[in-house]
PDB file of C-alpha atoms in Angstrom:
ATOM      1  CA  GLY W   1     -54.680   4.345 141.050  1.00  0.00           C
ATOM      2  CA  ASN W   2     -58.365   3.538 140.762  1.00  0.00           C
ATOM      3  CA  SER W   3     -59.475   0.416 138.924  1.00  0.00           C
ATOM      4  CA  VAL W   4     -62.569  -1.722 138.420  1.00  0.00           C
ATOM      5  CA  THR W   5     -62.715  -5.425 137.643  1.00  0.00           C
ATOM      6  CA  GLN W   6     -65.901  -7.081 136.512  1.00  0.00           C
ATOM      7  CA  MET W   7     -66.719 -10.585 135.379  1.00  0.00           C
ATOM      8  CA  GLU W   8     -66.249 -11.372 131.732  1.00  0.00           C
ATOM      9  CA  GLY W   9     -69.177 -12.118 129.536  1.00  0.00           C
ATOM     10  CA  PRO W  10     -71.231 -12.864 127.790  1.00  0.00           C
ATOM     11  CA  VAL W  11     -73.644 -13.956 130.470  1.00  0.00           C
ATOM     12  CA  THR W  12     -76.407 -15.962 128.847  1.00  0.00           C
ATOM     13  CA  LEU W  13     -79.657 -16.507 130.756  1.00  0.00           C
ATOM     14  CA  SER W  14     -83.203 -17.579 130.124  1.00  0.00           C
ATOM     15  CA  GLU W  15     -86.019 -15.165 130.889  1.00  0.00           C
ATOM     16  CA  GLU W  16     -86.955 -15.029 134.598  1.00  0.00           C
ATOM     17  CA  ALA W  17     -83.569 -16.368 135.702  1.00  0.00           C
ATOM     18  CA  PHE W  18     -81.581 -14.759 138.535  1.00  0.00           C
ATOM     19  CA  LEU W  19     -78.730 -12.467 137.537  1.00  0.00           C
ATOM     20  CA  THR W  20     -75.475 -11.653 139.287  1.00  0.00           C
ATOM     21  CA  ILE W  21     -72.672  -9.683 137.673  1.00  0.00           C
ATOM     22  CA  ASN W  22     -69.630  -9.401 139.910  1.00  0.00           C
ATOM     23  CA  CYS W  23     -67.706  -6.171 140.322  1.00  0.00           C
ATOM     24  CA  THR W  24     -64.732  -5.385 142.557  1.00  0.00           C
ATOM     25  CA  TYR W  25     -62.751  -2.202 142.798  1.00  0.00           C
ATOM     26  CA  THR W  26     -59.486  -0.695 143.981  1.00  0.00           C
ATOM     27  CA  ALA W  27     -59.534   2.928 145.027  1.00  0.00           C
ATOM     28  CA  THR W  28     -58.020   5.484 147.319  1.00  0.00           C
ATOM     29  CA  GLY W  29     -60.329   7.490 149.494  1.00  0.00           C
ATOM     30  CA  TYR W  30     -64.081   7.040 149.444  1.00  0.00           C
ATOM     31  CA  PRO W  31     -65.365   6.695 145.900  1.00  0.00           C
ATOM     32  CA  SER W  32     -68.940   6.455 144.757  1.00  0.00           C
ATOM     33  CA  LEU W  33     -69.910   3.349 142.803  1.00  0.00           C
ATOM     34  CA  PHE W  34     -72.107   3.139 139.733  1.00  0.00           C
ATOM     35  CA  TRP W  35     -73.628   0.702 137.301  1.00  0.00           C
ATOM     36  CA  TYR W  36     -74.174   2.023 133.793  1.00  0.00           C
ATOM     37  CA  VAL W  37     -76.024   0.148 131.039  1.00  0.00           C
ATOM     38  CA  GLN W  38     -75.581   0.368 127.285  1.00  0.00           C
ATOM     39  CA  TYR W  39     -78.461  -0.989 125.241  1.00  0.00           C
ATOM     40  CA  PRO W  40     -77.786  -1.916 121.606  1.00  0.00           C
ATOM     41  CA  GLY W  41     -77.344   1.209 119.502  1.00  0.00           C
ATOM     42  CA  GLU W  42     -77.728   3.560 122.451  1.00  0.00           C
ATOM     43  CA  GLY W  43     -75.483   5.602 124.709  1.00  0.00           C
ATOM     44  CA  LEU W  44     -74.442   4.840 128.256  1.00  0.00           C
ATOM     45  CA  GLN W  45     -77.066   5.538 130.871  1.00  0.00           C
ATOM     46  CA  LEU W  46     -76.995   5.346 134.622  1.00  0.00           C
ATOM     47  CA  LEU W  47     -78.700   2.279 136.071  1.00  0.00           C
ATOM     48  CA  LEU W  48     -78.014   2.802 139.782  1.00  0.00           C
ATOM     49  CA  LYS W  49     -75.453   4.194 142.190  1.00  0.00           C
ATOM     50  CA  ALA W  50     -74.299   4.118 145.812  1.00  0.00           C
ATOM     51  CA  THR W  51     -72.267   6.872 147.396  1.00  0.00           C
ATOM     52  CA  LYS W  52     -71.088   5.337 150.677  1.00  0.00           C
ATOM     53  CA  ALA W  53     -70.439   2.021 152.354  1.00  0.00           C
ATOM     54  CA  ASP W  54     -73.488  -0.205 152.950  1.00  0.00           C
ATOM     55  CA  ASP W  55     -75.671   1.912 150.652  1.00  0.00           C
ATOM     56  CA  LYS W  56     -77.896  -0.071 148.315  1.00  0.00           C
ATOM     57  CA  GLY W  57     -78.653   1.322 144.891  1.00  0.00           C
ATOM     58  CA  SER W  58     -81.727   0.065 143.058  1.00  0.00           C
ATOM     59  CA  ASN W  59     -83.577   0.730 139.826  1.00  0.00           C
ATOM     60  CA  LYS W  60     -85.776  -1.255 137.415  1.00  0.00           C
ATOM     61  CA  GLY W  61     -85.524  -4.347 139.626  1.00  0.00           C
ATOM     62  CA  PHE W  62     -81.719  -4.232 139.720  1.00  0.00           C
ATOM     63  CA  GLU W  63     -79.852  -3.861 143.010  1.00  0.00           C
ATOM     64  CA  ALA W  64     -76.267  -3.471 144.155  1.00  0.00           C
ATOM     65  CA  THR W  65     -74.807  -2.943 147.628  1.00  0.00           C
ATOM     66  CA  TYR W  66     -71.603  -1.004 148.321  1.00  0.00           C
ATOM     67  CA  ARG W  67     -69.457  -3.415 150.346  1.00  0.00           C
ATOM     68  CA  LYS W  68     -66.342  -1.655 151.617  1.00  0.00           C
ATOM     69  CA  GLU W  69     -65.008  -4.701 153.467  1.00  0.00           C
ATOM     70  CA  THR W  70     -64.921  -6.775 150.275  1.00  0.00           C
ATOM     71  CA  THR W  71     -64.469  -3.795 147.904  1.00  0.00           C
ATOM     72  CA  SER W  72     -67.382  -5.062 145.844  1.00  0.00           C
ATOM     73  CA  PHE W  73     -70.518  -3.752 144.152  1.00  0.00           C
ATOM     74  CA  HIS W  74     -72.193  -6.779 142.594  1.00  0.00           C
ATOM     75  CA  LEU W  75     -75.239  -6.249 140.387  1.00  0.00           C
ATOM     76  CA  GLU W  76     -78.271  -8.497 140.957  1.00  0.00           C
ATOM     77  CA  LYS W  77     -81.755  -8.939 139.562  1.00  0.00           C
ATOM     78  CA  GLY W  78     -84.222 -11.548 140.659  1.00  0.00           C
ATOM     79  CA  SER W  79     -85.920 -12.159 137.318  1.00  0.00           C
ATOM     80  CA  VAL W  80     -84.385 -10.946 134.070  1.00  0.00           C
ATOM     81  CA  GLN W  81     -86.322 -10.065 130.941  1.00  0.00           C
ATOM     82  CA  VAL W  82     -85.359 -10.188 127.283  1.00  0.00           C
ATOM     83  CA  SER W  83     -85.344  -6.376 127.337  1.00  0.00           C
ATOM     84  CA  ASP W  84     -82.489  -6.456 129.892  1.00  0.00           C
ATOM     85  CA  SER W  85     -80.110  -7.677 127.176  1.00  0.00           C
ATOM     86  CA  ALA W  86     -77.351  -5.064 127.112  1.00  0.00           C
ATOM     87  CA  VAL W  87     -73.788  -4.375 128.215  1.00  0.00           C
ATOM     88  CA  TYR W  88     -73.396  -3.483 131.889  1.00  0.00           C
ATOM     89  CA  PHE W  89     -70.488  -1.387 133.149  1.00  0.00           C
ATOM     90  CA  CYS W  90     -69.397  -1.076 136.748  1.00  0.00           C
ATOM     91  CA  ALA W  91     -67.673   2.223 137.514  1.00  0.00           C
ATOM     92  CA  LEU W  92     -66.257   4.210 140.384  1.00  0.00           C
ATOM     93  CA  ARG W  93     -66.053   7.942 140.702  1.00  0.00           C
ATOM     94  CA  GLY W  94     -63.185   9.559 142.506  1.00  0.00           C
ATOM     95  CA  TYR W  95     -61.676  13.022 142.050  1.00  0.00           C
ATOM     96  CA  SER W  96     -64.555  13.837 139.730  1.00  0.00           C
ATOM     97  CA  THR W  97     -63.705  11.231 137.061  1.00  0.00           C
ATOM     98  CA  LEU W  98     -65.459   7.934 136.319  1.00  0.00           C
ATOM     99  CA  THR W  99     -63.280   4.848 135.956  1.00  0.00           C
ATOM    100  CA  PHE W 100     -65.017   1.960 134.198  1.00  0.00           C
ATOM    101  CA  GLY W 101     -64.670  -1.788 134.122  1.00  0.00           C
ATOM    102  CA  LYS W 102     -64.516  -3.557 130.777  1.00  0.00           C
ATOM    103  CA  GLY W 103     -68.219  -4.295 130.688  1.00  0.00           C
ATOM    104  CA  THR W 104     -70.257  -7.494 130.825  1.00  0.00           C
ATOM    105  CA  MET W 105     -72.626  -8.412 128.039  1.00  0.00           C
ATOM    106  CA  LEU W 106     -75.929  -9.933 129.150  1.00  0.00           C
ATOM    107  CA  LEU W 107     -77.986 -11.958 126.694  1.00  0.00           C
ATOM    108  CA  VAL W 108     -81.462 -13.029 127.793  1.00  0.00           C
ATOM    109  CA  SER W 109     -83.403 -15.530 125.693  1.00  0.00           C
ATOM    110  CA  PRO W 110     -87.189 -16.094 125.814  1.00  0.00           C
TER     111      PRO W 110
ATOM    112  CA  GLU T   1     -84.157  18.813 129.110  1.00  0.00           C
ATOM    113  CA  ALA T   2     -81.928  18.084 126.153  1.00  0.00           C
ATOM    114  CA  GLY T   3     -79.212  15.519 126.677  1.00  0.00           C
ATOM    115  CA  VAL T   4     -75.592  15.576 125.615  1.00  0.00           C
ATOM    116  CA  VAL T   5     -75.425  15.999 121.852  1.00  0.00           C
ATOM    117  CA  GLN T   6     -72.558  14.685 119.762  1.00  0.00           C
ATOM    118  CA  SER T   7     -71.822  14.851 116.064  1.00  0.00           C
ATOM    119  CA  PRO T   8     -71.169  13.206 113.759  1.00  0.00           C
ATOM    120  CA  ARG T   9     -72.576   9.845 114.859  1.00  0.00           C
ATOM    121  CA  TYR T  10     -70.452   8.014 112.321  1.00  0.00           C
ATOM    122  CA  LYS T  11     -67.305   8.968 110.441  1.00  0.00           C
ATOM    123  CA  ILE T  12     -65.230   6.947 108.007  1.00  0.00           C
ATOM    124  CA  ILE T  13     -61.882   8.354 106.917  1.00  0.00           C
ATOM    125  CA  GLU T  14     -58.631   7.146 105.456  1.00  0.00           C
ATOM    126  CA  LYS T  15     -55.538   7.028 107.616  1.00  0.00           C
ATOM    127  CA  LYS T  16     -53.512  10.221 107.863  1.00  0.00           C
ATOM    128  CA  GLN T  17     -56.649  12.320 107.346  1.00  0.00           C
ATOM    129  CA  PRO T  18     -57.863  14.721 110.063  1.00  0.00           C
ATOM    130  CA  VAL T  19     -61.160  14.324 111.869  1.00  0.00           C
ATOM    131  CA  ALA T  20     -63.088  16.377 114.410  1.00  0.00           C
ATOM    132  CA  PHE T  21     -65.879  15.553 116.820  1.00  0.00           C
ATOM    133  CA  TRP T  22     -68.214  18.047 118.412  1.00  0.00           C
ATOM    134  CA  CYS T  23     -70.032  17.897 121.734  1.00  0.00           C
ATOM    135  CA  ASN T  24     -72.725  20.081 123.268  1.00  0.00           C
ATOM    136  CA  PRO T  25     -73.181  19.277 126.970  1.00  0.00           C
ATOM    137  CA  ILE T  26     -76.315  19.599 129.044  1.00  0.00           C
ATOM    138  CA  SER T  27     -77.077  23.223 129.769  1.00  0.00           C
ATOM    139  CA  GLY T  28     -75.528  24.357 133.028  1.00  0.00           C
ATOM    140  CA  HIS T  29     -73.088  21.484 133.301  1.00  0.00           C
ATOM    141  CA  ASN T  30     -69.661  22.859 134.076  1.00  0.00           C
ATOM    142  CA  THR T  31     -67.675  19.647 133.701  1.00  0.00           C
ATOM    143  CA  LEU T  32     -67.174  18.032 130.320  1.00  0.00           C
ATOM    144  CA  TYR T  33     -65.406  14.754 129.568  1.00  0.00           C
ATOM    145  CA  TRP T  34     -64.152  13.018 126.460  1.00  0.00           C
ATOM    146  CA  TYR T  35     -63.863   9.253 126.712  1.00  0.00           C
ATOM    147  CA  LEU T  36     -62.505   6.686 124.269  1.00  0.00           C
ATOM    148  CA  GLN T  37     -64.279   3.340 123.990  1.00  0.00           C
ATOM    149  CA  ASN T  38     -62.556   0.584 122.069  1.00  0.00           C
ATOM    150  CA  LEU T  39     -64.569  -2.410 120.919  1.00  0.00           C
ATOM    151  CA  GLY T  40     -65.353  -4.717 123.813  1.00  0.00           C
ATOM    152  CA  GLN T  41     -63.795  -2.397 126.377  1.00  0.00           C
ATOM    153  CA  GLY T  42     -64.968   0.093 128.933  1.00  0.00           C
ATOM    154  CA  PRO T  43     -64.668   3.825 128.287  1.00  0.00           C
ATOM    155  CA  GLU T  44     -61.318   5.412 129.139  1.00  0.00           C
ATOM    156  CA  LEU T  45     -60.900   9.076 129.975  1.00  0.00           C
ATOM    157  CA  LEU T  46     -59.082  11.245 127.455  1.00  0.00           C
ATOM    158  CA  ILE T  47     -59.644  14.698 128.926  1.00  0.00           C
ATOM    159  CA  ARG T  48     -61.746  16.496 131.522  1.00  0.00           C
ATOM    160  CA  TYR T  49     -62.712  20.156 131.488  1.00  0.00           C
ATOM    161  CA  GLU T  50     -63.902  22.300 134.347  1.00  0.00           C
ATOM    162  CA  ASN T  51     -65.523  25.179 132.490  1.00  0.00           C
ATOM    163  CA  GLU T  52     -62.975  26.111 129.827  1.00  0.00           C
ATOM    164  CA  GLU T  53     -59.951  24.728 131.665  1.00  0.00           C
ATOM    165  CA  ALA T  54     -58.541  21.283 130.863  1.00  0.00           C
ATOM    166  CA  VAL T  55     -57.864  19.981 134.381  1.00  0.00           C
ATOM    167  CA  ASP T  56     -56.965  16.394 133.455  1.00  0.00           C
ATOM    168  CA  ASP T  57     -55.464  15.650 130.044  1.00  0.00           C
ATOM    169  CA  SER T  58     -52.879  13.131 131.181  1.00  0.00           C
ATOM    170  CA  GLN T  59     -54.336  10.363 128.976  1.00  0.00           C
ATOM    171  CA  LEU T  60     -54.690  12.456 125.826  1.00  0.00           C
ATOM    172  CA  PRO T  61     -52.092  11.510 123.165  1.00  0.00           C
ATOM    173  CA  LYS T  62     -50.972  15.035 122.524  1.00  0.00           C
ATOM    174  CA  ASP T  63     -48.914  14.275 119.453  1.00  0.00           C
ATOM    175  CA  ARG T  64     -52.045  13.777 117.367  1.00  0.00           C
ATOM    176  CA  PHE T  65     -55.040  14.590 119.585  1.00  0.00           C
ATOM    177  CA  SER T  66     -56.196  18.027 120.625  1.00  0.00           C
ATOM    178  CA  ALA T  67     -59.288  19.367 122.306  1.00  0.00           C
ATOM    179  CA  GLU T  68     -60.792  22.696 123.118  1.00  0.00           C
ATOM    180  CA  ARG T  69     -63.748  24.033 125.016  1.00  0.00           C
ATOM    181  CA  LEU T  70     -64.139  27.649 124.093  1.00  0.00           C
ATOM    182  CA  LYS T  71     -66.415  29.715 126.351  1.00  0.00           C
ATOM    183  CA  GLY T  72     -66.847  26.715 128.626  1.00  0.00           C
ATOM    184  CA  VAL T  73     -69.771  25.203 126.716  1.00  0.00           C
ATOM    185  CA  ASP T  74     -69.286  23.231 123.482  1.00  0.00           C
ATOM    186  CA  SER T  75     -66.185  21.184 122.938  1.00  0.00           C
ATOM    187  CA  THR T  76     -64.294  19.814 119.952  1.00  0.00           C
ATOM    188  CA  LEU T  77     -61.951  16.839 119.879  1.00  0.00           C
ATOM    189  CA  LYS T  78     -59.583  16.621 116.926  1.00  0.00           C
ATOM    190  CA  ILE T  79     -57.311  13.907 115.617  1.00  0.00           C
ATOM    191  CA  GLN T  80     -54.616  14.799 113.093  1.00  0.00           C
ATOM    192  CA  PRO T  81     -53.428  12.642 111.475  1.00  0.00           C
ATOM    193  CA  ALA T  82     -55.663   9.655 112.181  1.00  0.00           C
ATOM    194  CA  GLU T  83     -54.179   6.174 112.462  1.00  0.00           C
ATOM    195  CA  LEU T  84     -55.797   2.769 112.018  1.00  0.00           C
ATOM    196  CA  GLY T  85     -55.710   2.203 115.773  1.00  0.00           C
ATOM    197  CA  ASP T  86     -57.872   5.274 116.359  1.00  0.00           C
ATOM    198  CA  SER T  87     -60.950   3.392 115.160  1.00  0.00           C
ATOM    199  CA  ALA T  88     -63.234   3.488 118.188  1.00  0.00           C
ATOM    200  CA  VAL T  89     -66.205   5.284 119.693  1.00  0.00           C
ATOM    201  CA  TYR T  90     -65.541   8.732 121.144  1.00  0.00           C
ATOM    202  CA  LEU T  91     -67.898   9.551 123.975  1.00  0.00           C
ATOM    203  CA  CYS T  92     -68.676  12.940 125.418  1.00  0.00           C
ATOM    204  CA  ALA T  93     -70.161  13.295 128.892  1.00  0.00           C
ATOM    205  CA  SER T  94     -71.059  16.143 131.201  1.00  0.00           C
ATOM    206  CA  SER T  95     -71.833  16.641 134.860  1.00  0.00           C
ATOM    207  CA  ARG T  96     -72.878  19.540 137.048  1.00  0.00           C
ATOM    208  CA  GLY T  97     -69.390  20.310 138.253  1.00  0.00           C
ATOM    209  CA  ALA T  98     -66.752  19.285 140.715  1.00  0.00           C
ATOM    210  CA  ALA T  99     -67.738  21.925 143.232  1.00  0.00           C
ATOM    211  CA  MET T 100     -71.255  20.543 143.509  1.00  0.00           C
ATOM    212  CA  ASP T 101     -70.852  16.788 143.376  1.00  0.00           C
ATOM    213  CA  TRP T 102     -67.232  15.993 142.824  1.00  0.00           C
ATOM    214  CA  ASN T 103     -67.549  12.266 143.361  1.00  0.00           C
ATOM    215  CA  THR T 104     -71.227  11.485 143.882  1.00  0.00           C
ATOM    216  CA  GLY T 105     -72.999  12.905 140.890  1.00  0.00           C
ATOM    217  CA  GLU T 106     -73.996  11.206 137.700  1.00  0.00           C
ATOM    218  CA  LEU T 107     -72.196  11.677 134.405  1.00  0.00           C
ATOM    219  CA  PHE T 108     -74.531  12.054 131.441  1.00  0.00           C
ATOM    220  CA  PHE T 109     -73.294  10.572 128.181  1.00  0.00           C
ATOM    221  CA  GLY T 110     -73.969  11.344 124.573  1.00  0.00           C
ATOM    222  CA  GLU T 111     -74.571   8.586 122.035  1.00  0.00           C
ATOM    223  CA  GLY T 112     -70.994   8.728 120.855  1.00  0.00           C
ATOM    224  CA  SER T 113     -69.168   9.265 117.580  1.00  0.00           C
ATOM    225  CA  ARG T 114     -68.014   6.067 115.908  1.00  0.00           C
ATOM    226  CA  LEU T 115     -64.797   6.521 113.950  1.00  0.00           C
ATOM    227  CA  THR T 116     -63.568   4.044 111.357  1.00  0.00           C
ATOM    228  CA  VAL T 117     -60.103   4.618 109.920  1.00  0.00           C
ATOM    229  CA  LEU T 118     -59.334   2.724 106.709  1.00  0.00           C
TER     230      LEU T 118
END
């Protein structure tokens, strides 16, 4: 079946540091890949997505590239801000359903 | 455009009591999902509807959980009786529909209903 594995948190960074959150997946067929973000007290919202191999999703300074050869979709940002503190979920969509990883908490200090 | 609306946001009940959660999806979205999110975990699918038909309920504990989506719009998720282990956040999500974007489209989530069972 489909599954997503992402690095455990929390990830603690200082403002303006570089961020990488690793995500790998196992899937049959050709899934789409997503990063969702959950800010404190809020619902899940889409951060970015990629629908086929080698696609790069980007939004709000975050990027992730769909790597079929390594079955990965790592999230990166060049310079994090305090406002980026949240829980980040990697997910894949196959057969219409989203399968999530366990989430990675990011804490950014001034 | 209004987002996915869920109620109640918070519910505290004693074990063995019943509880129900309501979800109103985004207008025009044919597919509706209920997810369970335990503390520190990612959401896990409970049930997926295409219009009024439950097309994937394999993860729904049918001995105590039930769901319905009458008229293919709003949905209700019920637990009866609730157990201590049911304490979690119940998320509702919707998407345009499998026929349109079966594996590429975004799911839109409500803010969730947080259940505490004492």
